[in-house]
Each structure stands twice: as C-alpha cells, then as structure tokens.
mmCIF file of C-alpha atoms and ligand atoms in Angstrom:
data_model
loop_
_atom_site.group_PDB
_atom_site.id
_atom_site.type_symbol
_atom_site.label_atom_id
_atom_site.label_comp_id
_atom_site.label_asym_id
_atom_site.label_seq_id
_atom_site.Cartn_x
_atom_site.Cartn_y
_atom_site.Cartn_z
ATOM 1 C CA UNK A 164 93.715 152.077 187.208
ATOM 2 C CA UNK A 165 94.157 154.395 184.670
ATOM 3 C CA UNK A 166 92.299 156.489 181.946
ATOM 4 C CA UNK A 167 93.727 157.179 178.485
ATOM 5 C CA UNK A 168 93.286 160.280 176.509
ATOM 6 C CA UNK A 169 93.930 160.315 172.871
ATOM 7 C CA UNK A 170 93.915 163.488 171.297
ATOM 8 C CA UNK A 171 93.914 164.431 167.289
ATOM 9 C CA UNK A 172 96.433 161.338 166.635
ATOM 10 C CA UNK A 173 97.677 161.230 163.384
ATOM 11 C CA UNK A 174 100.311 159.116 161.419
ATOM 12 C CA UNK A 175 101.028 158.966 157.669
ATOM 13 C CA UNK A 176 103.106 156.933 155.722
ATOM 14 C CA UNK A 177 104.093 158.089 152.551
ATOM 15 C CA UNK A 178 100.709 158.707 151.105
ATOM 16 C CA UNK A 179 98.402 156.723 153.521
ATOM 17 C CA UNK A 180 97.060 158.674 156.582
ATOM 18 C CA UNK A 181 97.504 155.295 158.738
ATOM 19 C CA UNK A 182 95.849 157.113 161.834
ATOM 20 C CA UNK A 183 93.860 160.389 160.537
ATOM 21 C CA UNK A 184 93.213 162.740 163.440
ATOM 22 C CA UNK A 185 91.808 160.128 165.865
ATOM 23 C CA UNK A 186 90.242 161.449 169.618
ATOM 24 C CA UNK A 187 88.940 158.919 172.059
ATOM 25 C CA UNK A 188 88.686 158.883 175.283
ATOM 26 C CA UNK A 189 88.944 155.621 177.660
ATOM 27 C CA UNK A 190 88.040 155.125 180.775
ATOM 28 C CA UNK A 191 89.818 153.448 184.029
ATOM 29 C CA UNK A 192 89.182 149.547 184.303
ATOM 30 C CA UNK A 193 87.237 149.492 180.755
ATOM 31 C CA UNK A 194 88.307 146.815 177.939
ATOM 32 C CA UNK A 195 87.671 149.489 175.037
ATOM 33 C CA UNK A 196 87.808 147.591 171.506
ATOM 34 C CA UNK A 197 89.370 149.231 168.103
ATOM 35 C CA UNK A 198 87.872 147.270 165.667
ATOM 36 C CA UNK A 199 87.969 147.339 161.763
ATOM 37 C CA UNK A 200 89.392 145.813 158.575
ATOM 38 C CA UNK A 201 92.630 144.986 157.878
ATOM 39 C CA UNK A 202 94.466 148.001 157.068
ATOM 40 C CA UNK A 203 92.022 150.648 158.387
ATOM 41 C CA UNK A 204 95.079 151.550 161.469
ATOM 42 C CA UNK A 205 94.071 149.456 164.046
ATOM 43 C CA UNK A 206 97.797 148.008 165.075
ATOM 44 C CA UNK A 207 99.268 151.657 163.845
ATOM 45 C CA UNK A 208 97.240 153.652 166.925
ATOM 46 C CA UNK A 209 98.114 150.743 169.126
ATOM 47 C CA UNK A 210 101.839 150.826 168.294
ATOM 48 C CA UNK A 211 101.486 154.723 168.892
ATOM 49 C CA UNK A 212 100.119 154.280 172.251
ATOM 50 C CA UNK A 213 102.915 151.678 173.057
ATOM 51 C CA UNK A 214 105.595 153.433 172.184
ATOM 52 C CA UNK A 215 106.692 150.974 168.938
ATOM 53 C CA UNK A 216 105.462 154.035 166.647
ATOM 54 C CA UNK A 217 106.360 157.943 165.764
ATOM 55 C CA UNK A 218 103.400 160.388 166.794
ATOM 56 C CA UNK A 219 102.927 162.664 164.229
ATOM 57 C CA UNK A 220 100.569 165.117 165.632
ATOM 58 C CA UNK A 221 98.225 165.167 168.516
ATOM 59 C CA UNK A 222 98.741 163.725 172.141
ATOM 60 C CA UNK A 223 98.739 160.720 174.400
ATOM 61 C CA UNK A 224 98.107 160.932 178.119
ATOM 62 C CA UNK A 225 97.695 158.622 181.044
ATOM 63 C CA UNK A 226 95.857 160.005 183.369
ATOM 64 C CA UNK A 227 96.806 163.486 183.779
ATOM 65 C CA UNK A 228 100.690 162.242 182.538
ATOM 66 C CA UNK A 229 101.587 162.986 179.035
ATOM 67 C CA UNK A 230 103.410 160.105 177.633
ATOM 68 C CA UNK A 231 103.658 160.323 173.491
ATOM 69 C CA UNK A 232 107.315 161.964 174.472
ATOM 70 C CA UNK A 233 108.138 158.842 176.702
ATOM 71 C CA UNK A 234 109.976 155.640 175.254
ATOM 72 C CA UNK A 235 108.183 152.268 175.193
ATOM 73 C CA UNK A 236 109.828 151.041 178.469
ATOM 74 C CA UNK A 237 108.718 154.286 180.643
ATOM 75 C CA UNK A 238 104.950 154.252 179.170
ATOM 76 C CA UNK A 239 103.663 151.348 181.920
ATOM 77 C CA UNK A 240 102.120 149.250 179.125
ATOM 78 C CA UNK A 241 102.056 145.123 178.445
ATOM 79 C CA UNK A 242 101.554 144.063 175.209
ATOM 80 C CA UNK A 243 100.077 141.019 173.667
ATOM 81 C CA UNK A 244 100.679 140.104 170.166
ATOM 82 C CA UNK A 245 99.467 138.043 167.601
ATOM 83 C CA UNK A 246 102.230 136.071 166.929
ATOM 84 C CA UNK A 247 103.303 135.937 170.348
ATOM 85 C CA UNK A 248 106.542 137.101 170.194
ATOM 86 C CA UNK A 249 107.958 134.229 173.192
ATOM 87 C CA UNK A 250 111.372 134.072 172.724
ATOM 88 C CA UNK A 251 112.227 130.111 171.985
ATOM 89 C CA UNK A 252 115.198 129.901 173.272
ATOM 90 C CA UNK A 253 114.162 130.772 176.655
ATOM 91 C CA UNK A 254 112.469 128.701 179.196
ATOM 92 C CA UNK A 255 108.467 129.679 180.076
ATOM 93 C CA UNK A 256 109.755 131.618 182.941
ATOM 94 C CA UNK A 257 112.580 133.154 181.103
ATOM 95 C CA UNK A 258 109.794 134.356 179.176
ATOM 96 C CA UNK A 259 107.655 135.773 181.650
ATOM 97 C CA UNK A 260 110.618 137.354 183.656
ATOM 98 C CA UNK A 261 111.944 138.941 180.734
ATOM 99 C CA UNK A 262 109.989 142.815 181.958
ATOM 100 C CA UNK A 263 111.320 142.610 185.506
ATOM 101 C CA UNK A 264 115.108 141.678 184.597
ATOM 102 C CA UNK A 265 115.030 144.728 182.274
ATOM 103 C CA UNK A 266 113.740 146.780 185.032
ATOM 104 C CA UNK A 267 116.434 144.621 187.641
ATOM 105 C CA UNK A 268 113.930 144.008 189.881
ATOM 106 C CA UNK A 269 115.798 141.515 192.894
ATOM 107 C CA UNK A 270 115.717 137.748 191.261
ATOM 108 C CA UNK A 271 113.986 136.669 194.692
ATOM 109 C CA UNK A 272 111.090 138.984 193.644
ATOM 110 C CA UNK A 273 111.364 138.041 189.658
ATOM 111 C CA UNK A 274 110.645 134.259 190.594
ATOM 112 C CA UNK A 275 107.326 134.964 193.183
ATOM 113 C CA UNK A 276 105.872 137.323 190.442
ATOM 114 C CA UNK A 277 106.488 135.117 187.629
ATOM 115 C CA UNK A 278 104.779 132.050 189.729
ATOM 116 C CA UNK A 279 102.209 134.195 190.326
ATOM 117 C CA UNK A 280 101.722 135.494 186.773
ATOM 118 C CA UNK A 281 101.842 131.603 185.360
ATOM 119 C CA UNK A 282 99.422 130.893 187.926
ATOM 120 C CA UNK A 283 97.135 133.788 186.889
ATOM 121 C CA UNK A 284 96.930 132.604 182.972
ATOM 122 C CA UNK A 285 96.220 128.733 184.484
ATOM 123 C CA UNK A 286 100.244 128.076 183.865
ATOM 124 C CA UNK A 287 101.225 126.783 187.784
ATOM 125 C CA UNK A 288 104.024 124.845 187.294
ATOM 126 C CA UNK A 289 104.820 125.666 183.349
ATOM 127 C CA UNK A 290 108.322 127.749 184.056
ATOM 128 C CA UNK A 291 110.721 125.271 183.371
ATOM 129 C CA UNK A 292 109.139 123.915 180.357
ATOM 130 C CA UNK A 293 110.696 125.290 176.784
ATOM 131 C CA UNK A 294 107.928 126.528 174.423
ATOM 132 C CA UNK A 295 108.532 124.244 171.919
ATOM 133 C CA UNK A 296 106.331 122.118 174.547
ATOM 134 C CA UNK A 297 103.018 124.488 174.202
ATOM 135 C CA UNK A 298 100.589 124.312 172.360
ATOM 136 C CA UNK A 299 99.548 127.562 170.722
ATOM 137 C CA UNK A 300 96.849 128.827 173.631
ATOM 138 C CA UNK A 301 99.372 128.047 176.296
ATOM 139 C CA UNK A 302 102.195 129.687 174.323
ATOM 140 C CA UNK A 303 99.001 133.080 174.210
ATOM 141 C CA UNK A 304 98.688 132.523 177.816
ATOM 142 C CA UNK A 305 103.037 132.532 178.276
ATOM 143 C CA UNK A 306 102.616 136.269 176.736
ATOM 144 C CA UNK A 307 99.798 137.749 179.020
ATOM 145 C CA UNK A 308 101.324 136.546 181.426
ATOM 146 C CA UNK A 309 104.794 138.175 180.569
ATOM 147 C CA UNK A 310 102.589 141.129 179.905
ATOM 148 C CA UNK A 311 100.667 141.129 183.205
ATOM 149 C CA UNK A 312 103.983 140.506 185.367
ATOM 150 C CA UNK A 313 105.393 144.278 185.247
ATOM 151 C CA UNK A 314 101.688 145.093 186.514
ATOM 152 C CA UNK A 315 101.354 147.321 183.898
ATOM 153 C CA UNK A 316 98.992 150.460 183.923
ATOM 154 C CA UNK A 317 97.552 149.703 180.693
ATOM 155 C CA UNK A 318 97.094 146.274 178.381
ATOM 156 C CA UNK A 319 97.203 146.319 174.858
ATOM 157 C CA UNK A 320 96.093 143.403 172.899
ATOM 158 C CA UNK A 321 97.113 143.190 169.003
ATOM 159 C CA UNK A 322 94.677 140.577 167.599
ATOM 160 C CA UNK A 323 96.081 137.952 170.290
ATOM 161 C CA UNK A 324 93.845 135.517 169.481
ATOM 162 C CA UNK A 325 93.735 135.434 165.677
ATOM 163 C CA UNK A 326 96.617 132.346 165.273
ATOM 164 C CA UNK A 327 93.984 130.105 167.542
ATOM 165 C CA UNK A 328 91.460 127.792 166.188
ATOM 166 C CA UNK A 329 88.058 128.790 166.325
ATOM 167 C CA UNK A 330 87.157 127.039 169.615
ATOM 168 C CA UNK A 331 90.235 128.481 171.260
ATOM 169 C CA UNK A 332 89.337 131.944 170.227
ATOM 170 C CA UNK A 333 86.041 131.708 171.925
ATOM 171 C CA UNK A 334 87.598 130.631 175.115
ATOM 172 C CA UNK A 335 90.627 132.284 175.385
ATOM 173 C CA UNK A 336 88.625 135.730 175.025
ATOM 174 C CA UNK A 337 86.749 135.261 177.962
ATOM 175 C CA UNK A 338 89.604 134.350 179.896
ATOM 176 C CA UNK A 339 91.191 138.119 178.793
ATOM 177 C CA UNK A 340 88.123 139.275 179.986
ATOM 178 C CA UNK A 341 87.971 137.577 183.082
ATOM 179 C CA UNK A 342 91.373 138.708 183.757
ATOM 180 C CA UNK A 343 90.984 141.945 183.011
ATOM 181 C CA UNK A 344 87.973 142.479 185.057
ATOM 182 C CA UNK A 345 89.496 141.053 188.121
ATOM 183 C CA UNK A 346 92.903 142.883 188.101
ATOM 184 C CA UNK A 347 90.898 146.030 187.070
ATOM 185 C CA UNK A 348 92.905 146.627 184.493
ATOM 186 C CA UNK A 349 92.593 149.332 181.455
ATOM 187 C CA UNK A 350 92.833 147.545 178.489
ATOM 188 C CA UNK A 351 92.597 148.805 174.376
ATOM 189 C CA UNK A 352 91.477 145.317 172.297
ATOM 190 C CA UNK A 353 92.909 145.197 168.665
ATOM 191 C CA UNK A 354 90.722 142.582 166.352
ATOM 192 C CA UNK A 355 89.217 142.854 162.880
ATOM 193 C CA UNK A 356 86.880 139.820 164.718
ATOM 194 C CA UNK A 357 82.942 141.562 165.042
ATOM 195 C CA UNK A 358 81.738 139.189 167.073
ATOM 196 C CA UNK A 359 84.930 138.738 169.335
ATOM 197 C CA UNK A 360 84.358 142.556 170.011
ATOM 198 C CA UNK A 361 81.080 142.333 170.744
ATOM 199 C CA UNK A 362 81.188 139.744 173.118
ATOM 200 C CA UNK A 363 84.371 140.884 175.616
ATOM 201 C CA UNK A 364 84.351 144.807 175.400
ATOM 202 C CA UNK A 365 82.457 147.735 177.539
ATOM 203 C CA UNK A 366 83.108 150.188 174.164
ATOM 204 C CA UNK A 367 84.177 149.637 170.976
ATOM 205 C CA UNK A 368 85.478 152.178 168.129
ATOM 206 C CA UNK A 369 84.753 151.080 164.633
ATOM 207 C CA UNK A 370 87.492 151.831 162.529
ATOM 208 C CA UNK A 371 87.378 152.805 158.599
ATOM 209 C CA UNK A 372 90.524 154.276 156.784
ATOM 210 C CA UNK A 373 92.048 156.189 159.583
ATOM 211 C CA UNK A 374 89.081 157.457 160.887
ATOM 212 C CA UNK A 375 86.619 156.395 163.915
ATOM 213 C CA UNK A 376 83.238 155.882 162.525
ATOM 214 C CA UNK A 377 80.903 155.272 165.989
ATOM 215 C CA UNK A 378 82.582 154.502 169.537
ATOM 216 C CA UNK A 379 79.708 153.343 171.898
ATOM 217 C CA UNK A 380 78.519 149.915 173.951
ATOM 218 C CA UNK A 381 78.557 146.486 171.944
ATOM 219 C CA UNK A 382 74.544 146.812 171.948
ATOM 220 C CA UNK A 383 74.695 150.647 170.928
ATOM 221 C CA UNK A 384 76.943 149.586 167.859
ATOM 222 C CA UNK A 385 74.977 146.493 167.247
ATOM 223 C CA UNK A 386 71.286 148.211 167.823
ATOM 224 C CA UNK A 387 71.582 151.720 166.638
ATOM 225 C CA UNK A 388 74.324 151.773 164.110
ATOM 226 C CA UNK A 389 75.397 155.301 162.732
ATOM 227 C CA UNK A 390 76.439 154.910 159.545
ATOM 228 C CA UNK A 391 75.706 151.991 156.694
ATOM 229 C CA UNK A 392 79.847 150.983 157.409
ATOM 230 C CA UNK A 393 78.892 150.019 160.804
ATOM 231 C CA UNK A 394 76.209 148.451 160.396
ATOM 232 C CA UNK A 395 77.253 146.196 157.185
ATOM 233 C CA UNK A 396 80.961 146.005 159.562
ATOM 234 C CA UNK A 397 78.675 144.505 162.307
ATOM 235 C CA UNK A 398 76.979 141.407 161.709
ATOM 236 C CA UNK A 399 76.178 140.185 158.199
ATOM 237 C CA UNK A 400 73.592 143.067 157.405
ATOM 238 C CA UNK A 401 71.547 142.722 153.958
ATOM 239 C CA UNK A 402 71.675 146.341 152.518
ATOM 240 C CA UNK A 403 68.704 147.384 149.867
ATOM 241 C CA UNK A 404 68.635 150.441 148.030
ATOM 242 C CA UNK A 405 65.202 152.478 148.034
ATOM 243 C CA UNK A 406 63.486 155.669 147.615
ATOM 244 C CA UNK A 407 61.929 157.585 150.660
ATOM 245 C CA UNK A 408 58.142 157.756 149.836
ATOM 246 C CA UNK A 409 55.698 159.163 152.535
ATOM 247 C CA UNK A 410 55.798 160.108 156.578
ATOM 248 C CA UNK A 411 52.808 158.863 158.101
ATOM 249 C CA UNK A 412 53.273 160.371 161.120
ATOM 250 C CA UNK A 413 54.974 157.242 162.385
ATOM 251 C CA UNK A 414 56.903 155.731 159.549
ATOM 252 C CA UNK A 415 58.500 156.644 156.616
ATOM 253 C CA UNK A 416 57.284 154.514 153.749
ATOM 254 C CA UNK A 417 60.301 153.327 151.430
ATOM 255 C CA UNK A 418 59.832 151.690 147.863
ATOM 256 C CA UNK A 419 62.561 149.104 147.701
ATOM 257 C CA UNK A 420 63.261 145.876 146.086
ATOM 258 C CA UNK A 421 59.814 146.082 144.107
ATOM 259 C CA UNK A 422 58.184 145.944 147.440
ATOM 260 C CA UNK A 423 57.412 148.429 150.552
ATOM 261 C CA UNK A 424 58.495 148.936 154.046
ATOM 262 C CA UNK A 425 57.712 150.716 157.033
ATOM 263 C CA UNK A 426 60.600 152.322 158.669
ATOM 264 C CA UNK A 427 60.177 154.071 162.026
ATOM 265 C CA UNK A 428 60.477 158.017 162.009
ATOM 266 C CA UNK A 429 60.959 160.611 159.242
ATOM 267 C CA UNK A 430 64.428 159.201 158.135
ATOM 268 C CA UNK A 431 64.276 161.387 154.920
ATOM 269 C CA UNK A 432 62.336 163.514 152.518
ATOM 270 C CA UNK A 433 60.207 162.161 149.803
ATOM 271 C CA UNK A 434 62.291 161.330 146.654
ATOM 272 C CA UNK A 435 65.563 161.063 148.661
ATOM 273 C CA UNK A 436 67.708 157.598 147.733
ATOM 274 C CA UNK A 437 68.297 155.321 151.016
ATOM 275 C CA UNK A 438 69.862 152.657 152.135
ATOM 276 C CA UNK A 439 67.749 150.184 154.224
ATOM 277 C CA UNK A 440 69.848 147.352 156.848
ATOM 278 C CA UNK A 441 67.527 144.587 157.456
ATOM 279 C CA UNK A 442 69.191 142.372 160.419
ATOM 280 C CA UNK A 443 68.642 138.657 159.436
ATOM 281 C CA UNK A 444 67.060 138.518 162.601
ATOM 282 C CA UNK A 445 64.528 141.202 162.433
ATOM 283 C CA UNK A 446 62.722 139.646 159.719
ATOM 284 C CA UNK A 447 60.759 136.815 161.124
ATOM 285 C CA UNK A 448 58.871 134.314 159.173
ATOM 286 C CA UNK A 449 55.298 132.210 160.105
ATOM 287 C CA UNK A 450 54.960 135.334 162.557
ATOM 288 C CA UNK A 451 51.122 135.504 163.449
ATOM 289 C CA UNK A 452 51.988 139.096 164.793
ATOM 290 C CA UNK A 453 50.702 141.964 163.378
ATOM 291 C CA UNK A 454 52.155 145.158 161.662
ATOM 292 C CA UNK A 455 53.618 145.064 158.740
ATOM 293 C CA UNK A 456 55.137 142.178 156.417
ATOM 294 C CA UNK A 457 56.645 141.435 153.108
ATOM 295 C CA UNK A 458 56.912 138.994 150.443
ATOM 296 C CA UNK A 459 59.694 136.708 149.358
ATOM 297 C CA UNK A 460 61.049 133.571 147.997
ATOM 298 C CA UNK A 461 62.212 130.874 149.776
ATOM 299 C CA UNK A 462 66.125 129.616 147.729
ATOM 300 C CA UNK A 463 67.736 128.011 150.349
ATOM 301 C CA UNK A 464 68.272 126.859 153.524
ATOM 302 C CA UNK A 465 70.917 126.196 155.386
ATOM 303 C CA UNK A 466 70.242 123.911 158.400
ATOM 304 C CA UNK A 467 73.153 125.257 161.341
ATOM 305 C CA UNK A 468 71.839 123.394 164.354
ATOM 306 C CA UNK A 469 70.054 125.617 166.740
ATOM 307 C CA UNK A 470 69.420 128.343 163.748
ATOM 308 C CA UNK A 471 69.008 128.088 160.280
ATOM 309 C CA UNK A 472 70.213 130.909 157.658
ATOM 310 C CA UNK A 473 67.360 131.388 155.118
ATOM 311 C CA UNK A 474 68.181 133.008 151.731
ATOM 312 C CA UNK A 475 65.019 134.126 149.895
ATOM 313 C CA UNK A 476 64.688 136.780 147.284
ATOM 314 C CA UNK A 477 62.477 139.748 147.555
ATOM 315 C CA UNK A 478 60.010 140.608 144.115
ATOM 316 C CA UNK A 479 62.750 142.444 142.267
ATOM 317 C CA UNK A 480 65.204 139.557 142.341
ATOM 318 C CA UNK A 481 67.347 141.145 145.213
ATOM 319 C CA UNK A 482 68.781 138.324 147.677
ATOM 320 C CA UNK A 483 68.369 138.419 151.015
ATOM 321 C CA UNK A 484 69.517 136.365 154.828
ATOM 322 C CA UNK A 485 67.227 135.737 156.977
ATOM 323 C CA UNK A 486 68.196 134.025 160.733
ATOM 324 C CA UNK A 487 65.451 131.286 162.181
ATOM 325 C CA UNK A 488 65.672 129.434 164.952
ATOM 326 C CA UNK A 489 66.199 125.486 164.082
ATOM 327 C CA UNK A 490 63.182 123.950 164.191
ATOM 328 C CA UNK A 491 61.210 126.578 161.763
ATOM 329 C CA UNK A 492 58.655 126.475 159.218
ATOM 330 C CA UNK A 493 60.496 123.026 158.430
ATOM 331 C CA UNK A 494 58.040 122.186 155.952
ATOM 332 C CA UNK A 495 58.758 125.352 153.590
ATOM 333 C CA UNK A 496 60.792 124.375 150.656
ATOM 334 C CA UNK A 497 62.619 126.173 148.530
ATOM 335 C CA UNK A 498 60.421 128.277 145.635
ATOM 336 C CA UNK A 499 57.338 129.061 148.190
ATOM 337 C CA UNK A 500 56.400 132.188 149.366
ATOM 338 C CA UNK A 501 57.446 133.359 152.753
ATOM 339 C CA UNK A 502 55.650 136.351 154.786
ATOM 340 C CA UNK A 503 58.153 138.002 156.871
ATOM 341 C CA UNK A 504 57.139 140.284 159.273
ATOM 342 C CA UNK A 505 59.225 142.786 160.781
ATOM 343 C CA UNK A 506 59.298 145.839 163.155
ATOM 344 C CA UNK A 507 59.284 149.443 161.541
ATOM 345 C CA UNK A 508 61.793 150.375 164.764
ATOM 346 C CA UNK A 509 64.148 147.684 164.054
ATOM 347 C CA UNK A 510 65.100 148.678 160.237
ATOM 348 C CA UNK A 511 67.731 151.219 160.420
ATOM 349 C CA UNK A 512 67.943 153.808 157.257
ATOM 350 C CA UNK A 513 70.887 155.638 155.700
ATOM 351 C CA UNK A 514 71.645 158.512 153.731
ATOM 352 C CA UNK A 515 72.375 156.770 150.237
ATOM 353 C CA UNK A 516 75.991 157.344 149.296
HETATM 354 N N1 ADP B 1269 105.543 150.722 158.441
HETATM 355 C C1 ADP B 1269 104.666 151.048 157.477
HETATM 356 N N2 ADP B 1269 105.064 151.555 156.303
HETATM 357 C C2 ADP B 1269 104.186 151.890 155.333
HETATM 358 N N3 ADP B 1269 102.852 151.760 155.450
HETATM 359 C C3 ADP B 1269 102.375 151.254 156.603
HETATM 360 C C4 ADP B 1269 103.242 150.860 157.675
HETATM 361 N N4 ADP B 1269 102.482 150.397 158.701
HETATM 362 C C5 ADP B 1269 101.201 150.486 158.286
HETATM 363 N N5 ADP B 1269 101.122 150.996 157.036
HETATM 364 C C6 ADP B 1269 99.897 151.271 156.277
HETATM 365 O O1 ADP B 1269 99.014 151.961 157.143
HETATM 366 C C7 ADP B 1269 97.674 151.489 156.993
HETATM 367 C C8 ADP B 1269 97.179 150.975 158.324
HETATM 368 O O2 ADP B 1269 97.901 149.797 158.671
HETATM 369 P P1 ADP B 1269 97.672 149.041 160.054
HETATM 370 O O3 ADP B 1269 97.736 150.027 161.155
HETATM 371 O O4 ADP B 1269 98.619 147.909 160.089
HETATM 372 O O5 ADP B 1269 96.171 148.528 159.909
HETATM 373 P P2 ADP B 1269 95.380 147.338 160.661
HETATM 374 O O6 ADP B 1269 96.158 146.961 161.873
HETATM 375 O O7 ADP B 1269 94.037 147.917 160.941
HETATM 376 O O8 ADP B 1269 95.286 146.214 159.658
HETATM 377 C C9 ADP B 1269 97.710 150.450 155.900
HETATM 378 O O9 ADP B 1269 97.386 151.076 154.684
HETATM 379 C C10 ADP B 1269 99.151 149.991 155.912
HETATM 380 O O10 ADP B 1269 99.533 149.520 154.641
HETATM 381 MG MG1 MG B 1270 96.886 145.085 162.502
#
C-alpha cells in the first residue's frame, strides 16, 4: 500500500495553466476520484503522476519516496486508459505480459502471473485469443489486467470506462472497485462521469480550470457542496438567483423567483445577492409535512419508471426539476398548482458571483 503526496503541481501549456498549483493528499488503499469537465486537467495531473508528463513546479511522492524525478517505468504505477491502448497484433497474453518482459522477469514466472491476472479481471482461459475476438469490456478488462500484473504500487485509471455502453459502465465500475478493494490497492480515478464518481470512490476532488474546488467523501460533495460549481457539477442542481432578506434566528429568509424560502442559518446579510441549489429531490410534492412550502406549476412530466422528473415553474416564470418517486400525485396534470415542501437545512446558499 501506498500514500501519494502531491504538492503545488503545476503545468502550463503555452497560455493554459493545465494543472494550477494543485495539493492533495491520498491515502493508502483509497480509490480517490479527480473529477471535472473536459479540459479542466484531469488526464494532465494523471499523466504527471505517471510519468507521461513534464512537472513544472511542485512535487510528487510515494510514500516518503520522491518520484516526479523518476521515469515512467521506475514510478511503480499501472495505467488504464480510455482507449485501451492493447496492442492488436499481440495475443491477450502478449498483452498482459507486456510489463514483466520489459522488466525480464523469468518467462516461467511471466506465464503464472499473467494466468493469474486474466483470472483476476474474469479472463481464465482468454491468453491465446487475439483481441480482435473481444468485445470492448473484455478488451477494458485485457488492460487492468496488464496493469495489475507488475503489482503496481499505485493504479491510475484515465476515464477507462467512457468507450462502454451505458450498462457496461455501470458494471465494469464496480468490478474496479471490487478489485481494488481486495488487492488493497491505491488507486487515483480519472472521469468527467458525476455519478460514476460518486458511486466507486472513498474521496473525490472536483476539478475546475486547473484548480481543486472541494476534495471530500461522495456524500460530503453531494450533501454539503462548497461552492455553486460543485454543486451545479454534481447532480442536475436547479440554481435561482435571490436576495438575502431576514435571519430569524433559524433561517435566513431569501426573496427569489417571485416567491420565498427558508434557508437554514445566517448564509448572508440582508440585501446581499445569492444563489440558492434546490436538489430535485429536496423539494417534495403532496407532502402532508409541515414547515415550509412553495408554489409552482406543474409543465411536464416525464414518466422514468421507478421516478418521474417533474418540471414546473415557480411564480416568476423560472423553470425548475423536481425528482418523484413513480407512482406520484399521478393525477396532477400539467397547468395545476403543486405545493412543494422542502427542508430549510437541505437548500444550500452561495455567495452570488
Ligand atoms: N499537449 C498539450 N498541448 C497543449 N495544450 C494541452 C496539452 N494537453 C492538455 N492541454 C490543455 O490543457 C488543458 C487541460 O487538458 P486535460 O488535462 O486533457 O483536461 P481533461 O483531461 O480534464 O479533459 C486543456 O485546456 C487542454 O487543451
Ligand atoms: Mg482527459
């Protein structure tokens, strides 16, 4: 096992700081998550960790062991890509063995730890096949295992899964998971995927332009989000402009979208602009709950099996998603008024930009 300190990384190209003076700090055995939009320097820090890319300033160490100065081959990494990167030409095993032969490890030895790698990704049997015979997963599953077979210190994981269908994705990601639970391995996660993060990782950093915005648990991220970027990153937030009003002594009152909430704490002096994230699912409708509630608009409803997606509008026109389970308030049709009643703890508030 092995922790991973990264300390004020940065990399620039040309005019774009790729990787702007980034710090984290990862733990032994944890699957930590970058995650981001395309571009914000997700696959730039990963290369930079790996080896593949210059370090411009700051430092990289494995444990105690500096490695930024080391090349690729000395770092103890595996890496996973999104394209895969399996040489055709090669057989499966060819594949896999390709680490050890570099590192002339006896052939004896290279064919028990590639059988054992191919059994490891579900692959038992697989090394003589060419890849033109796998399917896409398998051909994802040929690559960790090529990865896993030097018994690397660390994993790193470039979007792997993004090339899969969507059914794939969802399975595949718990078999990383699985796998790196039970080797115990340290791993760093590359997607631009929120929910694939949220579902496999022990932390995630959000990434935004080169810069880490919150690194905490999925629920921390998902629950307490520190900034409006992660929390419109994380989960199809609706964002509504307001004014700060009043502090009760228990909520802040907040005139938005011609109506009023109630938003737990002081979040800001009266008169200040805000920016209110209502989850979908914190508003719930044909609640017989108390505390406080607002008006809208039924539009449209979309029917998704177990849930529904509600759109509604609130009084000042502004449009708004709302998550129900399946089988509610089926006989509201679009135009009537819905009350939706929400928690004052749940709505999370942000200085307005
Ligand atoms: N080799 C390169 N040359 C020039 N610009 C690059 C290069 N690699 C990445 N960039 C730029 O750095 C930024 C971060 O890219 P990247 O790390 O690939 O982001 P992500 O993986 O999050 O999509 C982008 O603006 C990208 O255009
Ligand atoms: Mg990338």
């Amino acid at each position: 096992m092995t922790s991973i300190r990264i300390k004020n990384l940065t990399r620039t190209f040309d005019t774009v700081r790729a990787v702007d003076d980034i710090s984290l700090d990862i733990k032994h055995g944890e699957l930590f998550t970058l995650l981001g939009p395309s571009g914000c320097g997700k696959t730039t820090l990963l290369r930079m960790i790996a080896g593949f890319a210059d370090v411009e300033s700051g430092s990289i160490s494995f444990d105690a062991r500096r490695i930024d100065g080391l090349p690729a081959h000395r770092r103890d990494i595996g890496m996973v890509f999104q394209n895969y990167a399996i040489f055709p030409n090669h057989t499966v095993a060819g594949n896999v063995a390709y680490g050890l032969k570099a590192r002339n490890v006896p052939a004896a030895e290279i064919k028990s730890r590639v059988d054992k790698a191919l059994e490891r990704v579900r692959l038992a049997g697989y090394g003589p096949r060419s890849p033109h015979q796998l399917s896409g997963g398998q051909l994802q599953r040929v690559a960790i295992a090529r990865a896993l077979v030097i018994e690397p210190a660390v994993l790193l994981f470039d979007e792997p899964l993004s090339n899969l269908d969507a059914q794939l994705r969802t399975e595949m990601r718990i078999e990383i998971r699985q796998l790196q639970q039970a080797l115990g391995l340290t791993a760093i996660y590359v997607t631009h995927d929120q929910e694939e993060a949220l579902a496999i990782s022990d932390r995630i950093a959000v990434l935004r332009q080169g810069k880490v915005e919150q690194v905490d648990t999925p629920e921390r991220i998902y629950r307490t989000p520190q900034t409006a970027f992660v929390a419109e990153f994380l989960g199809s937030t609706n964002m509504v402009p307001g004014i700060a009003g009043a502090f009760d002594g228990r909520n802040t009152h907040v005139a938005a979208a011609g109506t009023e909430f109630a938003v737990r704490g002081e979040i800001a002096p009266p008169g200040a602009p805000v920016l209110l994230s209502l989850r979908p699912e914190a508003l719930r409708l044909g609640d017989g709950s108390d505390g406080p509630r607002i008006q809208a608009h039924l539009t449209l409803r979309e029917f998704l099996g177990p849930m529904q997606r509600l759109h509604a509008t609130l009084p000042d026109g502004t449009q708004i998603r709302i998550s129900a389970l399946g089988a509610q308030a089926f006989d509201v049709l679009p135009g009537a008024s819905l009350a939706l009643a929400y928690d004052p703890a749940q709505i999370k508030a942000f200085p307005s930009p």
